[in-house]
Amino acid sequence: LLDLDGARAEAVAEAIGSGSVRAAAADAGDPAALARSLEGVDAVVNSASYRLNLKVMEACVRACAHYLDLGGLYHVTRLQLELDAQFRERGLGALLGMGSAPGKTNLLASAAASRLGEEPRGMEIWAATRDPAVRWVLDQRQTSLKWMLVTCFGYLGYKNARFGRIE
């Protein structure tokens, strides 16, 4: 368990209490230093900001560790995909964009349910796009953005875009 704040990482490891969690301070913004911290680690689950995804992946290549992250913006993902050959050469896997939702939302809901003192009778997890009060506004924004892109880049340029399509 690594964090820029080593004391915080140690507190979390202690709270887990399994005895098998190793905690230390590490700077994910420095791939070389992070790779040294990852020596002997088989896999990394990167839950830091997406802004660090590329650097953490670079550290994983150096440390020969498999990689998983919660995702990020498309421009970061495009850069991450450029590391594919390096991961393949080392026989490593990399899973990008495993998501904070439903991933983190499910974990948070599970943690909340475990504190209820009884089995929950039901559970609903609302994301902004499923909230009927917000859905209409988001749909209108998405439609506006789509037509701005079509206007700027042309229908075929937008339709054939690598990371999107018109429905």
PDB file of C-alpha atoms in Angstrom:
ATOM      1  CA  LEU A   1       0.000   0.000   0.000  1.00  0.00           C
ATOM      2  CA  LEU A   2       1.731   3.128  -1.239  1.00  0.00           C
ATOM      3  CA  ASP A   3       0.812   6.764  -0.743  1.00  0.00           C
ATOM      4  CA  LEU A   4       2.640  10.056  -1.016  1.00  0.00           C
ATOM      5  CA  ASP A   5       1.936  10.316   2.729  1.00  0.00           C
ATOM      6  CA  GLY A   6       3.650   7.291   4.277  1.00  0.00           C
ATOM      7  CA  ALA A   7       1.981   7.782   7.671  1.00  0.00           C
ATOM      8  CA  ARG A   8      -1.444   7.674   6.021  1.00  0.00           C
ATOM      9  CA  ALA A   9      -0.515   4.476   4.169  1.00  0.00           C
ATOM     10  CA  GLU A  10       0.650   2.892   7.421  1.00  0.00           C
ATOM     11  CA  ALA A  11      -2.564   3.901   9.205  1.00  0.00           C
ATOM     12  CA  VAL A  12      -4.665   2.267   6.477  1.00  0.00           C
ATOM     13  CA  ALA A  13      -2.512  -0.873   6.541  1.00  0.00           C
ATOM     14  CA  GLU A  14      -2.895  -1.056  10.310  1.00  0.00           C
ATOM     15  CA  ALA A  15      -6.672  -0.590  10.035  1.00  0.00           C
ATOM     16  CA  ILE A  16      -6.813  -3.491   7.578  1.00  0.00           C
ATOM     17  CA  GLY A  17      -4.994  -5.505  10.202  1.00  0.00           C
ATOM     18  CA  SER A  18      -4.182  -8.550   8.110  1.00  0.00           C
ATOM     19  CA  GLY A  19      -0.452  -8.419   8.781  1.00  0.00           C
ATOM     20  CA  SER A  20       0.223  -9.050   5.105  1.00  0.00           C
ATOM     21  CA  VAL A  21      -0.130  -5.432   3.977  1.00  0.00           C
ATOM     22  CA  ARG A  22       3.123  -3.554   3.500  1.00  0.00           C
ATOM     23  CA  ALA A  23       2.866   0.248   3.616  1.00  0.00           C
ATOM     24  CA  ALA A  24       5.327   2.910   2.547  1.00  0.00           C
ATOM     25  CA  ALA A  25       5.632   6.412   1.176  1.00  0.00           C
ATOM     26  CA  ALA A  26       6.028   6.653  -2.584  1.00  0.00           C
ATOM     27  CA  ASP A  27       5.800   9.384  -5.182  1.00  0.00           C
ATOM     28  CA  ALA A  28       3.744   8.114  -8.120  1.00  0.00           C
ATOM     29  CA  GLY A  29       4.917  11.117 -10.102  1.00  0.00           C
ATOM     30  CA  ASP A  30       8.448   9.675 -10.265  1.00  0.00           C
ATOM     31  CA  PRO A  31       8.357   6.425 -12.285  1.00  0.00           C
ATOM     32  CA  ALA A  32      11.937   5.403 -11.450  1.00  0.00           C
ATOM     33  CA  ALA A  33      11.460   5.835  -7.700  1.00  0.00           C
ATOM     34  CA  LEU A  34       8.046   4.198  -7.812  1.00  0.00           C
ATOM     35  CA  ALA A  35       9.499   1.215  -9.698  1.00  0.00           C
ATOM     36  CA  ARG A  36      11.997   0.715  -6.877  1.00  0.00           C
ATOM     37  CA  SER A  37       9.108   0.737  -4.383  1.00  0.00           C
ATOM     38  CA  LEU A  38       7.324  -1.887  -6.493  1.00  0.00           C
ATOM     39  CA  GLU A  39      10.178  -4.401  -6.520  1.00  0.00           C
ATOM     40  CA  GLY A  40       8.768  -7.838  -5.758  1.00  0.00           C
ATOM     41  CA  VAL A  41       5.162  -6.736  -6.373  1.00  0.00           C
ATOM     42  CA  ASP A  42       3.179  -8.869  -8.831  1.00  0.00           C
ATOM     43  CA  ALA A  43       0.355  -6.441  -9.605  1.00  0.00           C
ATOM     44  CA  VAL A  44      -0.568  -2.806  -9.018  1.00  0.00           C
ATOM     45  CA  VAL A  45      -4.092  -1.467  -8.552  1.00  0.00           C
ATOM     46  CA  ASN A  46      -3.715   2.234  -9.246  1.00  0.00           C
ATOM     47  CA  SER A  47      -6.457   4.218  -7.526  1.00  0.00           C
ATOM     48  CA  ALA A  48      -4.596   7.532  -7.696  1.00  0.00           C
ATOM     49  CA  SER A  49      -5.729  10.399  -9.902  1.00  0.00           C
ATOM     50  CA  TYR A  50      -5.874   9.585 -13.619  1.00  0.00           C
ATOM     51  CA  ARG A  51      -3.203  12.267 -14.083  1.00  0.00           C
ATOM     52  CA  LEU A  52      -0.706   9.759 -12.676  1.00  0.00           C
ATOM     53  CA  ASN A  53      -1.830   6.729 -14.717  1.00  0.00           C
ATOM     54  CA  LEU A  54       0.880   6.988 -17.362  1.00  0.00           C
ATOM     55  CA  LYS A  55       3.692   7.406 -14.825  1.00  0.00           C
ATOM     56  CA  VAL A  56       2.435   4.514 -12.709  1.00  0.00           C
ATOM     57  CA  MET A  57       2.258   2.349 -15.832  1.00  0.00           C
ATOM     58  CA  GLU A  58       5.841   3.302 -16.705  1.00  0.00           C
ATOM     59  CA  ALA A  59       6.884   2.247 -13.193  1.00  0.00           C
ATOM     60  CA  CYS A  60       5.058  -1.071 -13.616  1.00  0.00           C
ATOM     61  CA  VAL A  61       6.939  -1.768 -16.853  1.00  0.00           C
ATOM     62  CA  ARG A  62      10.246  -1.141 -15.046  1.00  0.00           C
ATOM     63  CA  ALA A  63       9.208  -3.279 -12.060  1.00  0.00           C
ATOM     64  CA  CYS A  64       7.615  -6.028 -14.202  1.00  0.00           C
ATOM     65  CA  ALA A  65       4.252  -5.713 -12.444  1.00  0.00           C
ATOM     66  CA  HIS A  66       0.773  -6.158 -13.910  1.00  0.00           C
ATOM     67  CA  TYR A  67      -1.375  -2.997 -13.906  1.00  0.00           C
ATOM     68  CA  LEU A  68      -5.001  -1.985 -13.328  1.00  0.00           C
ATOM     69  CA  ASP A  69      -6.487   1.503 -13.003  1.00  0.00           C
ATOM     70  CA  LEU A  70      -9.854   3.155 -12.479  1.00  0.00           C
ATOM     71  CA  GLY A  71      -9.680   5.041 -15.746  1.00  0.00           C
ATOM     72  CA  GLY A  72      -9.217   8.584 -16.814  1.00  0.00           C
ATOM     73  CA  LEU A  73      -9.809  10.959 -19.641  1.00  0.00           C
ATOM     74  CA  TYR A  74      -9.459   9.703 -23.196  1.00  0.00           C
ATOM     75  CA  HIS A  75      -6.273  11.661 -23.928  1.00  0.00           C
ATOM     76  CA  VAL A  76      -4.502   9.908 -21.045  1.00  0.00           C
ATOM     77  CA  THR A  77      -5.849   6.520 -22.134  1.00  0.00           C
ATOM     78  CA  ARG A  78      -4.503   7.109 -25.649  1.00  0.00           C
ATOM     79  CA  LEU A  79      -1.020   7.670 -24.194  1.00  0.00           C
ATOM     80  CA  GLN A  80      -1.375   4.601 -21.984  1.00  0.00           C
ATOM     81  CA  LEU A  81      -2.219   2.443 -24.994  1.00  0.00           C
ATOM     82  CA  GLU A  82       1.185   3.339 -26.439  1.00  0.00           C
ATOM     83  CA  LEU A  83       2.761   1.225 -23.667  1.00  0.00           C
ATOM     84  CA  ASP A  84       1.029  -1.931 -24.922  1.00  0.00           C
ATOM     85  CA  ALA A  85       4.107  -3.326 -26.673  1.00  0.00           C
ATOM     86  CA  GLN A  86       6.273  -2.891 -23.583  1.00  0.00           C
ATOM     87  CA  PHE A  87       3.743  -4.739 -21.426  1.00  0.00           C
ATOM     88  CA  ARG A  88       3.399  -7.541 -23.994  1.00  0.00           C
ATOM     89  CA  GLU A  89       7.188  -7.938 -24.323  1.00  0.00           C
ATOM     90  CA  ARG A  90       7.378  -8.580 -20.577  1.00  0.00           C
ATOM     91  CA  GLY A  91       4.318 -10.845 -20.483  1.00  0.00           C
ATOM     92  CA  LEU A  92       2.419  -8.316 -18.379  1.00  0.00           C
ATOM     93  CA  GLY A  93      -1.249  -7.428 -18.390  1.00  0.00           C
ATOM     94  CA  ALA A  94      -2.704  -3.943 -18.137  1.00  0.00           C
ATOM     95  CA  LEU A  95      -6.393  -3.263 -17.565  1.00  0.00           C
ATOM     96  CA  LEU A  96      -7.354   0.340 -18.130  1.00  0.00           C
ATOM     97  CA  GLY A  97     -10.510   2.042 -17.001  1.00  0.00           C
ATOM     98  CA  MET A  98     -11.945  -0.525 -14.633  1.00  0.00           C
ATOM     99  CA  GLY A  99     -14.027   2.323 -13.300  1.00  0.00           C
ATOM    100  CA  SER A 100     -14.812   4.058 -10.116  1.00  0.00           C
ATOM    101  CA  ALA A 101     -18.442   3.353 -10.912  1.00  0.00           C
ATOM    102  CA  PRO A 102     -19.661   0.715 -10.481  1.00  0.00           C
ATOM    103  CA  GLY A 103     -16.417  -0.366  -8.773  1.00  0.00           C
ATOM    104  CA  LYS A 104     -16.006   2.185  -5.979  1.00  0.00           C
ATOM    105  CA  THR A 105     -19.728   2.829  -5.682  1.00  0.00           C
ATOM    106  CA  ASN A 106     -20.365  -0.882  -5.095  1.00  0.00           C
ATOM    107  CA  LEU A 107     -17.627  -1.029  -2.470  1.00  0.00           C
ATOM    108  CA  LEU A 108     -18.995   2.025  -0.694  1.00  0.00           C
ATOM    109  CA  ALA A 109     -22.529   0.619  -0.774  1.00  0.00           C
ATOM    110  CA  SER A 110     -21.253  -2.687   0.607  1.00  0.00           C
ATOM    111  CA  ALA A 111     -19.375  -0.903   3.398  1.00  0.00           C
ATOM    112  CA  ALA A 112     -22.490   1.107   4.282  1.00  0.00           C
ATOM    113  CA  ALA A 113     -24.694  -2.003   4.262  1.00  0.00           C
ATOM    114  CA  SER A 114     -22.297  -3.869   6.557  1.00  0.00           C
ATOM    115  CA  ARG A 115     -22.733  -1.113   9.154  1.00  0.00           C
ATOM    116  CA  LEU A 116     -26.545  -1.250   9.182  1.00  0.00           C
ATOM    117  CA  GLY A 117     -26.696  -4.020  11.758  1.00  0.00           C
ATOM    118  CA  GLU A 118     -29.144  -6.036   9.647  1.00  0.00           C
ATOM    119  CA  GLU A 119     -29.447  -7.256   6.083  1.00  0.00           C
ATOM    120  CA  PRO A 120     -30.607  -4.473   3.766  1.00  0.00           C
ATOM    121  CA  ARG A 121     -34.014  -5.069   2.186  1.00  0.00           C
ATOM    122  CA  GLY A 122     -32.897  -3.352  -0.993  1.00  0.00           C
ATOM    123  CA  MET A 123     -30.240  -1.072  -2.351  1.00  0.00           C
ATOM    124  CA  GLU A 124     -30.226   1.476  -5.142  1.00  0.00           C
ATOM    125  CA  ILE A 125     -27.096   3.203  -6.351  1.00  0.00           C
ATOM    126  CA  TRP A 126     -27.779   6.384  -8.286  1.00  0.00           C
ATOM    127  CA  ALA A 127     -25.262   7.798 -10.685  1.00  0.00           C
ATOM    128  CA  ALA A 128     -25.760  11.270 -12.105  1.00  0.00           C
ATOM    129  CA  THR A 129     -26.790   9.898 -15.499  1.00  0.00           C
ATOM    130  CA  ARG A 130     -29.458   7.680 -13.947  1.00  0.00           C
ATOM    131  CA  ASP A 131     -30.952  10.352 -11.738  1.00  0.00           C
ATOM    132  CA  PRO A 132     -34.128  11.402 -13.608  1.00  0.00           C
ATOM    133  CA  ALA A 133     -33.794  14.983 -12.339  1.00  0.00           C
ATOM    134  CA  VAL A 134     -30.302  15.288 -13.833  1.00  0.00           C
ATOM    135  CA  ARG A 135     -30.594  12.966 -16.841  1.00  0.00           C
ATOM    136  CA  TRP A 136     -32.433  15.466 -19.070  1.00  0.00           C
ATOM    137  CA  VAL A 137     -29.805  18.170 -18.524  1.00  0.00           C
ATOM    138  CA  LEU A 138     -26.941  15.761 -19.261  1.00  0.00           C
ATOM    139  CA  ASP A 139     -28.674  14.459 -22.381  1.00  0.00           C
ATOM    140  CA  GLN A 140     -29.096  18.024 -23.662  1.00  0.00           C
ATOM    141  CA  ARG A 141     -25.425  18.796 -23.001  1.00  0.00           C
ATOM    142  CA  GLN A 142     -24.345  15.613 -24.778  1.00  0.00           C
ATOM    143  CA  THR A 143     -26.510  16.426 -27.804  1.00  0.00           C
ATOM    144  CA  SER A 144     -25.120  19.967 -27.931  1.00  0.00           C
ATOM    145  CA  LEU A 145     -21.552  18.711 -27.735  1.00  0.00           C
ATOM    146  CA  LYS A 146     -22.178  16.109 -30.434  1.00  0.00           C
ATOM    147  CA  TRP A 147     -23.479  18.736 -32.871  1.00  0.00           C
ATOM    148  CA  MET A 148     -20.679  21.162 -32.033  1.00  0.00           C
ATOM    149  CA  LEU A 149     -18.188  18.422 -32.955  1.00  0.00           C
ATOM    150  CA  VAL A 150     -20.079  17.579 -36.142  1.00  0.00           C
ATOM    151  CA  THR A 151     -20.129  21.275 -37.071  1.00  0.00           C
ATOM    152  CA  CYS A 152     -16.389  21.679 -36.390  1.00  0.00           C
ATOM    153  CA  PHE A 153     -15.090  18.422 -37.829  1.00  0.00           C
ATOM    154  CA  GLY A 154     -17.811  17.273 -40.203  1.00  0.00           C
ATOM    155  CA  TYR A 155     -20.127  14.323 -39.870  1.00  0.00           C
ATOM    156  CA  LEU A 156     -17.697  11.747 -41.269  1.00  0.00           C
ATOM    157  CA  GLY A 157     -14.825  13.036 -39.114  1.00  0.00           C
ATOM    158  CA  TYR A 158     -16.935  12.678 -35.993  1.00  0.00           C
ATOM    159  CA  LYS A 159     -18.631   9.423 -37.025  1.00  0.00           C
ATOM    160  CA  ASN A 160     -15.315   7.739 -37.767  1.00  0.00           C
ATOM    161  CA  ALA A 161     -13.608   9.053 -34.641  1.00  0.00           C
ATOM    162  CA  ARG A 162     -11.693   6.422 -32.767  1.00  0.00           C
ATOM    163  CA  PHE A 163     -13.311   7.192 -29.405  1.00  0.00           C
ATOM    164  CA  GLY A 164     -16.897   7.996 -30.299  1.00  0.00           C
ATOM    165  CA  ARG A 165     -19.778   7.677 -32.682  1.00  0.00           C
ATOM    166  CA  ILE A 166     -23.158   9.189 -33.426  1.00  0.00           C
ATOM    167  CA  GLU A 167     -26.154   7.118 -32.455  1.00  0.00           C
TER     168      GLU A 167
END
